[in-house]
mmCIF file of C-alpha atoms in Angstrom:
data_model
loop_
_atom_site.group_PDB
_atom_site.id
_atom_site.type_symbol
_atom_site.label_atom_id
_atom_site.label_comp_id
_atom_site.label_asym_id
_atom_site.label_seq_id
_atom_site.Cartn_x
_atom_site.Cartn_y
_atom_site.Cartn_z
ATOM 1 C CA UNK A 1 93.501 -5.285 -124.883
ATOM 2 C CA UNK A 2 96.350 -6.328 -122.748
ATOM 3 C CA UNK A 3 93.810 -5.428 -119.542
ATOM 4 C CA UNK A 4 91.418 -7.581 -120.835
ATOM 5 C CA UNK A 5 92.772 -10.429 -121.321
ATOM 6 C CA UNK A 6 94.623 -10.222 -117.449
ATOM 7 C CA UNK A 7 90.806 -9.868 -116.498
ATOM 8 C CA UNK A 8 89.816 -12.227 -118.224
ATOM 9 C CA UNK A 9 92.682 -14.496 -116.688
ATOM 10 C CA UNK A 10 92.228 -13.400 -113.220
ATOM 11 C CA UNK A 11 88.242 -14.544 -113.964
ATOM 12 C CA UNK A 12 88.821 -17.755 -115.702
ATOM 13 C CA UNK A 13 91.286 -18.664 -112.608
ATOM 14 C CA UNK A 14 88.484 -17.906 -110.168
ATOM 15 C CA UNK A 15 85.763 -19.496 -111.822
ATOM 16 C CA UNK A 16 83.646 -16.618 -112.557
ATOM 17 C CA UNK A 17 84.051 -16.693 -116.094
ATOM 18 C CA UNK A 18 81.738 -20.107 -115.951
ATOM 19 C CA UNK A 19 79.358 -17.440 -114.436
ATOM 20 C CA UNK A 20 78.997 -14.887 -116.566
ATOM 21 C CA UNK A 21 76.683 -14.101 -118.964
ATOM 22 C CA UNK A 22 74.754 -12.176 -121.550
ATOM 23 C CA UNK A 23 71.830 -10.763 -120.215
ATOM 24 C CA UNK A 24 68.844 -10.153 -123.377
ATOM 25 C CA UNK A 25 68.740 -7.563 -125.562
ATOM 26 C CA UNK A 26 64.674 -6.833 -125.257
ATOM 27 C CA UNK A 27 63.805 -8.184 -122.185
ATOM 28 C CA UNK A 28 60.150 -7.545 -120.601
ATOM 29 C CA UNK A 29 60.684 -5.891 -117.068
ATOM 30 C CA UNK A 30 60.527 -8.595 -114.223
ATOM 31 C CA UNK A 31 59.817 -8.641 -110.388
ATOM 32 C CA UNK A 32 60.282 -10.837 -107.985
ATOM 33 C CA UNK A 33 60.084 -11.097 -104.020
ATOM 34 C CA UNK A 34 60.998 -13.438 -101.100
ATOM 35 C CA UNK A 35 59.944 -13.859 -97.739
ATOM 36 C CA UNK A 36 60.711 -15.740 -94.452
ATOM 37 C CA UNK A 37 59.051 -16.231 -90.906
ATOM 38 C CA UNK A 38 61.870 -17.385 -89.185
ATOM 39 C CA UNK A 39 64.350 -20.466 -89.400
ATOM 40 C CA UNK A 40 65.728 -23.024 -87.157
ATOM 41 C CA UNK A 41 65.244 -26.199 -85.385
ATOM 42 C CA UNK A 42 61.446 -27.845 -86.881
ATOM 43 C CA UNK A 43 60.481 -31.043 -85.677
ATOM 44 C CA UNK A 44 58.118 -32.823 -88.350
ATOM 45 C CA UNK A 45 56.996 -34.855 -85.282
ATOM 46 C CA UNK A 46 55.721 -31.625 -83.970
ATOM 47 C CA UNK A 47 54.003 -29.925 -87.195
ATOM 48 C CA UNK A 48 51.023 -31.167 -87.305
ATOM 49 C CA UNK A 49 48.847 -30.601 -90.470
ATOM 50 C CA UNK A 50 46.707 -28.180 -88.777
ATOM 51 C CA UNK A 51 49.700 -26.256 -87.715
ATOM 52 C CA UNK A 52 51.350 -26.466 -91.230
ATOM 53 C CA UNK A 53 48.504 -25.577 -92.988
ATOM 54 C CA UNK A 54 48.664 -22.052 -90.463
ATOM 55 C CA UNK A 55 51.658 -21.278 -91.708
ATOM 56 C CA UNK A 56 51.682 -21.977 -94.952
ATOM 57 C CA UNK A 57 48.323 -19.643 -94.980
ATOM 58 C CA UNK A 58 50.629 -16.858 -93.588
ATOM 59 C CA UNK A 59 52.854 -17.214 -95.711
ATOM 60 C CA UNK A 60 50.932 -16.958 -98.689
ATOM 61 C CA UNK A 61 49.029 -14.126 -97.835
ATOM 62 C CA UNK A 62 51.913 -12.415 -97.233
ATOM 63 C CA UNK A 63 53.984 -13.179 -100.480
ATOM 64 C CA UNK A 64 50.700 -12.416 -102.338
ATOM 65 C CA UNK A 65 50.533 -8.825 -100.756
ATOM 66 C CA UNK A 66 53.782 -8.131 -101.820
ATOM 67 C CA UNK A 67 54.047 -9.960 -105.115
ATOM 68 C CA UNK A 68 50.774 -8.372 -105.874
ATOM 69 C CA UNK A 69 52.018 -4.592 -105.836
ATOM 70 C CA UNK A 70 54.759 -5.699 -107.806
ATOM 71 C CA UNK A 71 52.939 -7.405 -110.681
ATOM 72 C CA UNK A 72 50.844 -3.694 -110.542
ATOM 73 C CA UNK A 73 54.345 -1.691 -111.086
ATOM 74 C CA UNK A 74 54.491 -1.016 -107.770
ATOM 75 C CA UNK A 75 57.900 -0.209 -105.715
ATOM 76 C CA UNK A 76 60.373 -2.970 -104.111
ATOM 77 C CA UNK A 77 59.778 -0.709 -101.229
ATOM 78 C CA UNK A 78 56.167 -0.860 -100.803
ATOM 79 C CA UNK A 79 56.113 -4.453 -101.470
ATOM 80 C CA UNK A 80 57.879 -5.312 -98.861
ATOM 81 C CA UNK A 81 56.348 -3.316 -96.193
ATOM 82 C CA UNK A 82 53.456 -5.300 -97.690
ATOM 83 C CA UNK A 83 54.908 -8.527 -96.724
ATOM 84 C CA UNK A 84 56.127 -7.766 -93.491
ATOM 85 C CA UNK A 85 52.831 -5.878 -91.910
ATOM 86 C CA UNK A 86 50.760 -9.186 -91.949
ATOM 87 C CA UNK A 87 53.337 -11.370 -90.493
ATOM 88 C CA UNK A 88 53.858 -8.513 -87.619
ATOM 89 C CA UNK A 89 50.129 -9.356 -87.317
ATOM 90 C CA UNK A 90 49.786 -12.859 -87.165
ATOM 91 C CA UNK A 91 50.891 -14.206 -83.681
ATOM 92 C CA UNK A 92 52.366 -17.289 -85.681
ATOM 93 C CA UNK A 93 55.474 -15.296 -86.049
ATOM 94 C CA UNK A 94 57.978 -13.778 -83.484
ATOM 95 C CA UNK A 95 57.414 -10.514 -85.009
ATOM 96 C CA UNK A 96 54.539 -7.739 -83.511
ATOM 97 C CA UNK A 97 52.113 -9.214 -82.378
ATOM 98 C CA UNK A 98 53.180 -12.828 -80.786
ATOM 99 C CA UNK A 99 56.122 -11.360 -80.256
ATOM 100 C CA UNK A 100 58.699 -13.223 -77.419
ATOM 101 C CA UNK A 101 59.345 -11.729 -73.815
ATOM 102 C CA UNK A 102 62.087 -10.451 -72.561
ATOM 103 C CA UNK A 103 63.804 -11.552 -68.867
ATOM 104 C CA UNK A 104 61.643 -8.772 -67.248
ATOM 105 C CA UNK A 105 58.043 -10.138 -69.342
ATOM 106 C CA UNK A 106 58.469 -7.292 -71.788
ATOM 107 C CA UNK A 107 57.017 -7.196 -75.659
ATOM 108 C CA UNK A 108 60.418 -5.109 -77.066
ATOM 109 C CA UNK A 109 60.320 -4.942 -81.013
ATOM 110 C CA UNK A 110 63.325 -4.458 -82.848
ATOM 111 C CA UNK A 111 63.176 -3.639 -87.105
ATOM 112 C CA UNK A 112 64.769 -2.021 -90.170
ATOM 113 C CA UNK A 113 64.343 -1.016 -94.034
ATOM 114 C CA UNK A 114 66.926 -0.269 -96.537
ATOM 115 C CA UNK A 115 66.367 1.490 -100.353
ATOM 116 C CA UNK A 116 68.761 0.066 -102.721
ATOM 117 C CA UNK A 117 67.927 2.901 -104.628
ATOM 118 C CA UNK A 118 69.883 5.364 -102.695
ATOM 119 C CA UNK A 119 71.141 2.969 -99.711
ATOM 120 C CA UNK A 120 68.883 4.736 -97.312
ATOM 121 C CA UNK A 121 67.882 3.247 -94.453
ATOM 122 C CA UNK A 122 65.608 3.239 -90.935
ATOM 123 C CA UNK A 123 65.338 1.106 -87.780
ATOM 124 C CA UNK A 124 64.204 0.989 -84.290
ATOM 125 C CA UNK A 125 65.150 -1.162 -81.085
ATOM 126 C CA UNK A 126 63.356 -2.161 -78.222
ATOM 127 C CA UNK A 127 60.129 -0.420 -79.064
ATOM 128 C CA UNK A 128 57.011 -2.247 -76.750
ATOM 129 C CA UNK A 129 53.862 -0.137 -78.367
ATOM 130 C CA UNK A 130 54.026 0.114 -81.899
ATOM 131 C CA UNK A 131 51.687 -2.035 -83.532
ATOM 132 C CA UNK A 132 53.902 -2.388 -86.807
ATOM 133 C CA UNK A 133 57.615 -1.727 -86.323
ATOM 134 C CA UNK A 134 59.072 -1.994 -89.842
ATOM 135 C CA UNK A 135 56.319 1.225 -90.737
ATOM 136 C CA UNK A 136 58.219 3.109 -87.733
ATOM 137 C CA UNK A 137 61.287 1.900 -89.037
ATOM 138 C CA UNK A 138 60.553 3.271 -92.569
ATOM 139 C CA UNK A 139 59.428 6.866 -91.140
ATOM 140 C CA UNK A 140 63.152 6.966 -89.522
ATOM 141 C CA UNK A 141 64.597 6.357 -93.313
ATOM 142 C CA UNK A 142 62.551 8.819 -94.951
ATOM 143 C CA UNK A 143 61.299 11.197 -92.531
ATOM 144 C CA UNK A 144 64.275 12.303 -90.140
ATOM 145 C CA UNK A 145 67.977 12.718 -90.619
ATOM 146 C CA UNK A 146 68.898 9.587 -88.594
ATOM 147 C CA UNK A 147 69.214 6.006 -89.307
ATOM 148 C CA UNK A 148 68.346 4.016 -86.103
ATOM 149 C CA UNK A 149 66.615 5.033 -82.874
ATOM 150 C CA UNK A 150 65.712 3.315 -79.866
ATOM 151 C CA UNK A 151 62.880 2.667 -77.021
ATOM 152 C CA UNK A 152 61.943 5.773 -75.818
ATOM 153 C CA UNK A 153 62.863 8.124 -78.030
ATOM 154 C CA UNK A 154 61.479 5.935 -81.396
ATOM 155 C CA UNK A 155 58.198 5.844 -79.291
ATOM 156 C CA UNK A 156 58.337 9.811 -79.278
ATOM 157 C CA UNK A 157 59.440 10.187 -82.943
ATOM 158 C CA UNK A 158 56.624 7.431 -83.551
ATOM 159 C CA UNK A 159 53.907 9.891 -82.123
ATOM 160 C CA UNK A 160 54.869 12.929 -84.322
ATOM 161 C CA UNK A 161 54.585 10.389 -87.521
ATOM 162 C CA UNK A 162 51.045 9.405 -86.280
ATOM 163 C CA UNK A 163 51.964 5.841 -86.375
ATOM 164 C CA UNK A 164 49.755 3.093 -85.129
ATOM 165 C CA UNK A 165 50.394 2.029 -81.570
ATOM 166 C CA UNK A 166 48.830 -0.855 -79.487
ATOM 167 C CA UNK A 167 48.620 -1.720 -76.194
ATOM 168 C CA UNK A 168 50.655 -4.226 -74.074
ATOM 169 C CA UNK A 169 48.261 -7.164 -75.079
ATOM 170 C CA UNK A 170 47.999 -6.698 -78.093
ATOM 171 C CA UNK A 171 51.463 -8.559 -78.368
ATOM 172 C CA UNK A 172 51.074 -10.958 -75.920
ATOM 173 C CA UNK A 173 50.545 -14.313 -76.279
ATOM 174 C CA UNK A 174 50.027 -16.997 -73.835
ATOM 175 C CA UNK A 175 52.810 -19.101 -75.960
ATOM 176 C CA UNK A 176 54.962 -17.018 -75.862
ATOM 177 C CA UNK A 177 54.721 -16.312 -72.014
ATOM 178 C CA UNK A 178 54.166 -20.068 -71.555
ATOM 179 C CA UNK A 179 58.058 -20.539 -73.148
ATOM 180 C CA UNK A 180 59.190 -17.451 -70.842
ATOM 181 C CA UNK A 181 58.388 -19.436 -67.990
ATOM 182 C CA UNK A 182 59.716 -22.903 -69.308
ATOM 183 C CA UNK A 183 62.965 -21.275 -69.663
ATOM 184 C CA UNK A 184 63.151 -19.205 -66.092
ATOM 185 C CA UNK A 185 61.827 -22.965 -64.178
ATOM 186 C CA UNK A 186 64.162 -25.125 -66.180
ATOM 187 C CA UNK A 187 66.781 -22.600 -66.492
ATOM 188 C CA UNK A 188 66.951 -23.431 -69.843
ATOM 189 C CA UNK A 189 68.285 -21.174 -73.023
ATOM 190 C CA UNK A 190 66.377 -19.160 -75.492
ATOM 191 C CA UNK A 191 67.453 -21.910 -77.765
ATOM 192 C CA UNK A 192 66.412 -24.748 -75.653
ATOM 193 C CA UNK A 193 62.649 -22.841 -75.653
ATOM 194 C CA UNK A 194 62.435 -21.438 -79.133
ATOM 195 C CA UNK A 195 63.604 -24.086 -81.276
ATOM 196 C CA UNK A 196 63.841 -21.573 -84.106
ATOM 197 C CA UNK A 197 64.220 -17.998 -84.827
ATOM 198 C CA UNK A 198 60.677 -16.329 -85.665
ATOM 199 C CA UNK A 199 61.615 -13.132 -87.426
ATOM 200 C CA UNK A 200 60.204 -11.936 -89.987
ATOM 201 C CA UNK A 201 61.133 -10.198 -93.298
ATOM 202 C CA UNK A 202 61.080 -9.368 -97.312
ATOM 203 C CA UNK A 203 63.042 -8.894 -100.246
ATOM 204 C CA UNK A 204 61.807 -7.209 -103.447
ATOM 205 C CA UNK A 205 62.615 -6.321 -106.894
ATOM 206 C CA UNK A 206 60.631 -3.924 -108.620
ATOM 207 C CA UNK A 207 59.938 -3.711 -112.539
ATOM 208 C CA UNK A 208 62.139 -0.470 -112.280
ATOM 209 C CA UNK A 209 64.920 -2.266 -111.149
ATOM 210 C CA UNK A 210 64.945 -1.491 -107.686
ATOM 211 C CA UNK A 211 65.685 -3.536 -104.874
ATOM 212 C CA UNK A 212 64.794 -3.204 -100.890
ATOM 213 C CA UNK A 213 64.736 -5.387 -97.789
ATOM 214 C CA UNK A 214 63.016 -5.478 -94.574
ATOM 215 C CA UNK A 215 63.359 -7.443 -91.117
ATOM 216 C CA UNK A 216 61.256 -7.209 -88.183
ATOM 217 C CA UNK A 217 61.415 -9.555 -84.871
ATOM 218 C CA UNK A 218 60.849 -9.701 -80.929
ATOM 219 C CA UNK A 219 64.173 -10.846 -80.489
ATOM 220 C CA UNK A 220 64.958 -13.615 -78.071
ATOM 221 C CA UNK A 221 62.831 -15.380 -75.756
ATOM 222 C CA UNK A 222 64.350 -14.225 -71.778
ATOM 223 C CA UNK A 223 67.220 -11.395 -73.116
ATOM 224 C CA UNK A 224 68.441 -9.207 -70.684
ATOM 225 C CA UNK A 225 69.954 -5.653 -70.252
ATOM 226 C CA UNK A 226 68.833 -4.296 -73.252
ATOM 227 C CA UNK A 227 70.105 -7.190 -75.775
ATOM 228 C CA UNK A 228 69.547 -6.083 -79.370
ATOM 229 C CA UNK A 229 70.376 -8.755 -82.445
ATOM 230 C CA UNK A 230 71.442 -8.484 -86.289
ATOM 231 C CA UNK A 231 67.465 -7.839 -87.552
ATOM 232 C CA UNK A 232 67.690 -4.070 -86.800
ATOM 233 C CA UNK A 233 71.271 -3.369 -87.602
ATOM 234 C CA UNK A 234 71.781 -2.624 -91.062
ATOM 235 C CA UNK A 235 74.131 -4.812 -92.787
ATOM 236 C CA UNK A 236 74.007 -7.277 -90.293
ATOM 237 C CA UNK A 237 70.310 -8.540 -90.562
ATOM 238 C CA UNK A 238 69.023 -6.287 -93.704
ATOM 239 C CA UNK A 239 70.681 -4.294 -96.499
ATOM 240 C CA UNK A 240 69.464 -3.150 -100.021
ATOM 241 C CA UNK A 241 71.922 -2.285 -103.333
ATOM 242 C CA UNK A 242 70.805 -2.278 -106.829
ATOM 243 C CA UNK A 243 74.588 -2.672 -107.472
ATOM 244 C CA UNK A 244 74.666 -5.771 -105.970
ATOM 245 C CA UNK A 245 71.569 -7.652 -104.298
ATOM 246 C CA UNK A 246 68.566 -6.929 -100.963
ATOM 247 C CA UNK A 247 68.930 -9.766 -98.228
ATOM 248 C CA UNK A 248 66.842 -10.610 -94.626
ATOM 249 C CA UNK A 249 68.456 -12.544 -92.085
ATOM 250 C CA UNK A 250 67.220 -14.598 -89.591
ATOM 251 C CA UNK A 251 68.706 -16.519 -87.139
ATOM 252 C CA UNK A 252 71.307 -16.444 -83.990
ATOM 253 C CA UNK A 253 71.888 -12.618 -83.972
ATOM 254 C CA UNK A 254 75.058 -12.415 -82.004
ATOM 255 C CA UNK A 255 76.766 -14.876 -84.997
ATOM 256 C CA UNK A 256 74.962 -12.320 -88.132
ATOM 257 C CA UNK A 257 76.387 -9.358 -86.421
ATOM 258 C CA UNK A 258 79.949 -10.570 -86.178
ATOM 259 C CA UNK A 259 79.896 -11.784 -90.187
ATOM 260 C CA UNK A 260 78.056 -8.709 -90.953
ATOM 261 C CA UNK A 261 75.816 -11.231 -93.429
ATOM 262 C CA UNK A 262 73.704 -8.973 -95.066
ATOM 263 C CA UNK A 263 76.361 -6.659 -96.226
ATOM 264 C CA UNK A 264 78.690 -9.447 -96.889
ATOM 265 C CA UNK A 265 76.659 -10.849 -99.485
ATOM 266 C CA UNK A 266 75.760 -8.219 -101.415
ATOM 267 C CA UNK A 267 78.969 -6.958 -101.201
ATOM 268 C CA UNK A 268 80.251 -10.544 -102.679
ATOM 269 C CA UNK A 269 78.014 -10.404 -105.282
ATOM 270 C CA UNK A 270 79.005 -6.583 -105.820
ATOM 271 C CA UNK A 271 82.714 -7.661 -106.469
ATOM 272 C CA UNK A 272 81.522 -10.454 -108.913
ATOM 273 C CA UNK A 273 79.374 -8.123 -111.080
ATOM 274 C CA UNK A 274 82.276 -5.456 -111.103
ATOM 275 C CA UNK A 275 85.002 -8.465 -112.495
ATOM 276 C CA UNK A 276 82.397 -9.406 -115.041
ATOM 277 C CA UNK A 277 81.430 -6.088 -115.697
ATOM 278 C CA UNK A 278 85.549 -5.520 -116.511
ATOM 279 C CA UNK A 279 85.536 -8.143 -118.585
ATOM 280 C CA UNK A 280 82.571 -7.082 -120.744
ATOM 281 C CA UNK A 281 84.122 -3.618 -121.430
ATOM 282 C CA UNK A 282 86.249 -5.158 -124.130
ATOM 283 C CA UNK A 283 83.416 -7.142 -126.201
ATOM 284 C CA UNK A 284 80.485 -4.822 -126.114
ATOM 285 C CA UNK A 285 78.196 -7.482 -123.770
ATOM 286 C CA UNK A 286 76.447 -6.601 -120.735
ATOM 287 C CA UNK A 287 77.182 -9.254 -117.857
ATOM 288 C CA UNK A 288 74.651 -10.694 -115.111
ATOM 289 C CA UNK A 289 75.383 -12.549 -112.123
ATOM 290 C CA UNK A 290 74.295 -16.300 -112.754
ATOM 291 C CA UNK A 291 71.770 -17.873 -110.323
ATOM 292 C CA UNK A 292 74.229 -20.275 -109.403
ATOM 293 C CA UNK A 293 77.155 -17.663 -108.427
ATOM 294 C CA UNK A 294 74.632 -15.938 -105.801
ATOM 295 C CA UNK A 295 73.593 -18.948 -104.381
ATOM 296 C CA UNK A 296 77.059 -19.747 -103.989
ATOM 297 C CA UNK A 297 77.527 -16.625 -102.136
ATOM 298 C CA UNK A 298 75.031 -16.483 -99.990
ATOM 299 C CA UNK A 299 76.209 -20.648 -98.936
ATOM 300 C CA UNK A 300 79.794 -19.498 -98.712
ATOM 301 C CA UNK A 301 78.529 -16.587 -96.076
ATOM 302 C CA UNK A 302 76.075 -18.903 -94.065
ATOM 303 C CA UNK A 303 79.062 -21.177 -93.677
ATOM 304 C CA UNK A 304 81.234 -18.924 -92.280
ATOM 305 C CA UNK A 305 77.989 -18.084 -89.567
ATOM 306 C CA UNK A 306 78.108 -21.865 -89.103
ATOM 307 C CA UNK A 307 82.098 -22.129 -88.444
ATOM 308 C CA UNK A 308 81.365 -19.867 -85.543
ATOM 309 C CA UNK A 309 78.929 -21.603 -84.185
ATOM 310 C CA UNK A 310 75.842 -19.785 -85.350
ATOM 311 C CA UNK A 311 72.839 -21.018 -87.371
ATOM 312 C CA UNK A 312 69.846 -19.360 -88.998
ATOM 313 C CA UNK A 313 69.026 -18.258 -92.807
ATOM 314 C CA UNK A 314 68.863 -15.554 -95.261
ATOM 315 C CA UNK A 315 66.759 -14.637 -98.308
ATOM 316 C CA UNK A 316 67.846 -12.358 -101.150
ATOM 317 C CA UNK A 317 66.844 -11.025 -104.398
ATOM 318 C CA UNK A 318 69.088 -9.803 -107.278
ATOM 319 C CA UNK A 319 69.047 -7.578 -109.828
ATOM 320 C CA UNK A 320 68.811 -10.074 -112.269
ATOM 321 C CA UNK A 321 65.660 -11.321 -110.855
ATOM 322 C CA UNK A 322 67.310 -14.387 -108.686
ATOM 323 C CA UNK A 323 65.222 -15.251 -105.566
ATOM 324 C CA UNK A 324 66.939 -17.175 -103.383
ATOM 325 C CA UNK A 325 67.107 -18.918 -100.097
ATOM 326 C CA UNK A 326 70.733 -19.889 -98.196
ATOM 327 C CA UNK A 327 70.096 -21.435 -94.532
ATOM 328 C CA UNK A 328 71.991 -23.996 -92.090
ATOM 329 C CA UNK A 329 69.082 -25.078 -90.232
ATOM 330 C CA UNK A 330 66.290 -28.097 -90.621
ATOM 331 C CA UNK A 331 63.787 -25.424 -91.526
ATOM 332 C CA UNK A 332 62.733 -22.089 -92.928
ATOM 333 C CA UNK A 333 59.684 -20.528 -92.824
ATOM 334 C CA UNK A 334 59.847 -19.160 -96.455
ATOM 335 C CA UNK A 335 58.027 -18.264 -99.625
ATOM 336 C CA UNK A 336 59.006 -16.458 -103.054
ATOM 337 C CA UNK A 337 56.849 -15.306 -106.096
ATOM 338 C CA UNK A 338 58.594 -14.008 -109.337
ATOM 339 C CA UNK A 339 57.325 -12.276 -112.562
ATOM 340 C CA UNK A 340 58.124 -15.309 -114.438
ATOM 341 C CA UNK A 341 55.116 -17.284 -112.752
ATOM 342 C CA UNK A 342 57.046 -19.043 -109.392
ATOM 343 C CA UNK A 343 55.189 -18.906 -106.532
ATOM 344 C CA UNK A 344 56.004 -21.187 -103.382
ATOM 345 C CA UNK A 345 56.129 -21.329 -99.940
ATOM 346 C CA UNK A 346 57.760 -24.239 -97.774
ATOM 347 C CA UNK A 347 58.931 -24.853 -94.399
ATOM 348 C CA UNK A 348 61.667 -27.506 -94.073
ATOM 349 C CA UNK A 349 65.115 -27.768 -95.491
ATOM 350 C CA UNK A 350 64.392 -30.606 -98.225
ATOM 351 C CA UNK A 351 61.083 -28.720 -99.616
#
């Protein structure tokens, strides 16, 4: 008793006992999923409807492909994959096809997976033929004993999965190459070219209780000497707990790895469910993370990117059902879709 009520102290003190909760007795299984396209710098000068109404098509096609397997009782897993393919697709997005160029005029695609089931996980780096990186990246996790390969060798491993491949224009876009040689003849900065960050990625819960995440991107428009960013390293740009929550970043990826935001998160809203969860043990309730407390996680972690000098956005689900977006920039390509009947998609910050 004595334990409890120092818990319950140490949980009053912090303000988490204003967060917890009882979660339902009967409660009906749920899903939900989130996606983004990419966040940063939009100019509402410069979306014009025609180009809004592009996006917000993409968008929606992909939530619906992934909210769709999981209203059938589908897995987290294969509802994000779901999400992600059509945006590697659609040259809207910095992701696949449309992806950016490198310095040298190169299509390199970076991505990665993670099962919250079992924390297992799979990406690639600087791949230039596969047609849709975050299926590569999911034959790593489940089909060899490593986590994350690179260029040549993911190409190899690629052929003995019999994954699609595409050729060299197949990514390219005259956009794309147009901003390459803005930023070479100006000598301008990826920012100064991209205005935002166009990768691409999903986060799922399943009716089972499951939760996964996905990122995919071209990285930055004009890096150099091999330059990988946070959307393939796991934990940086993507990670997946059912202890805790499944997050996609997007954004400056120098600033994600050093904050390690996707792991940070979840493991912020790990620690909160374990204090509740300590309190509970002495009243015979069972204890969910409120809406409120993740989103004040996720905030508190896209702060720290900003003290640094970073910018860009997450999305995350939680086991409770939560789908949320945290983000420091004007604008977020974005959409979610839960089991309770939300379905959106927006673009900038005030949406």
């Amino acid at each position: 008793m004595l334990a409890c009520s120092l818990v319950a102290t140490v949980l009053f003190a912090s303000g988490a006992g204003q967060a917890y909760a009882q979660a339902p007795e009967s409660e009906e299984p749920r899903w939900s999923i989130a996606i983004h396209g990419g966040a940063g710098t939009l100019d509402r000068n410069a979306m014009t409807p025609e180009r809004r109404e592009g996006y917000e098509v993409a968008l929606q096609q992909a939530l619906d492909a992934g909210a769709a397997i999981l209203a059938e009782g589908g897995s987290a897993m294969d509802a994000v994959k779901a999400a992600i393919v059509p945006m590697e697709d659609n040259p809207l997005f910095n992701a696949g096809r449309g992806a950016v160029f490198t310095w040298d005029g190169v299509n390199e695609l970076d991505a990665s997976i993670m099962d919250g089931r079992d924390r297992s996980a799979g990406a690639v780096t600087g791949v230039t033929t596969i047609r849709n990186p975050i299926l590569l990246a999911d034959a790593v996790r489940t089909e060899s004993p490593h986590v994350f390969l690179m260029g040549e060798g993911a190409e190899e491993f690629a052929a003995t999965q019999e994954i699609e491949t595409a050729p060299p224009e197949w990514f390219a876009t005259d956009a794309r190459r147009e901003a390459l040689e803005r930023m070479k003849a100006d000598q301008l900065s990826a920012l100064d070219v991209d205005h935002k960050f166009g990768t691409v990625g999903a986060v799922a819960l399943d009716m089972e209780g499951n939760l996964a995440a996905g990122t995919s991107t071209g990285g930055m428009t004009g890096k150099r000497w091999g330059r990988i960013g946070d959307a393939p390293v796991i934990g940086a740009g993507t990670y997946a707990d059912n202890r805790s929550c499944a997050v996609s970043a997007t954004g400056w990826g120098e600033y994600f790895i050093r904050v390690g935001v996707a792991q940070e998160i979840c493991t912020r809203l790990r620690s909160r469910a374990e204090l509740l969860e300590l309190l509970a043990v002495g009243i015979g309730q069972h204890p969910v993370v409120e809406q409120a407390e993740a989103q004040s996680s996720a905030d508190a972690v896209m702060a720290e990117v900003a003290e640094l000098g970073g910018d860009g956005g997450v999305i995350l689900v939680t086991p409770e059902g939560h789908a949320l977006y945290s983000f420091n920039t004007s604008g977020m390509y974005r959409g979610r879709a839960t089991s309770e009947g939300l379905n959106e998609v927006a673009i900038f910050a005030e949406e």
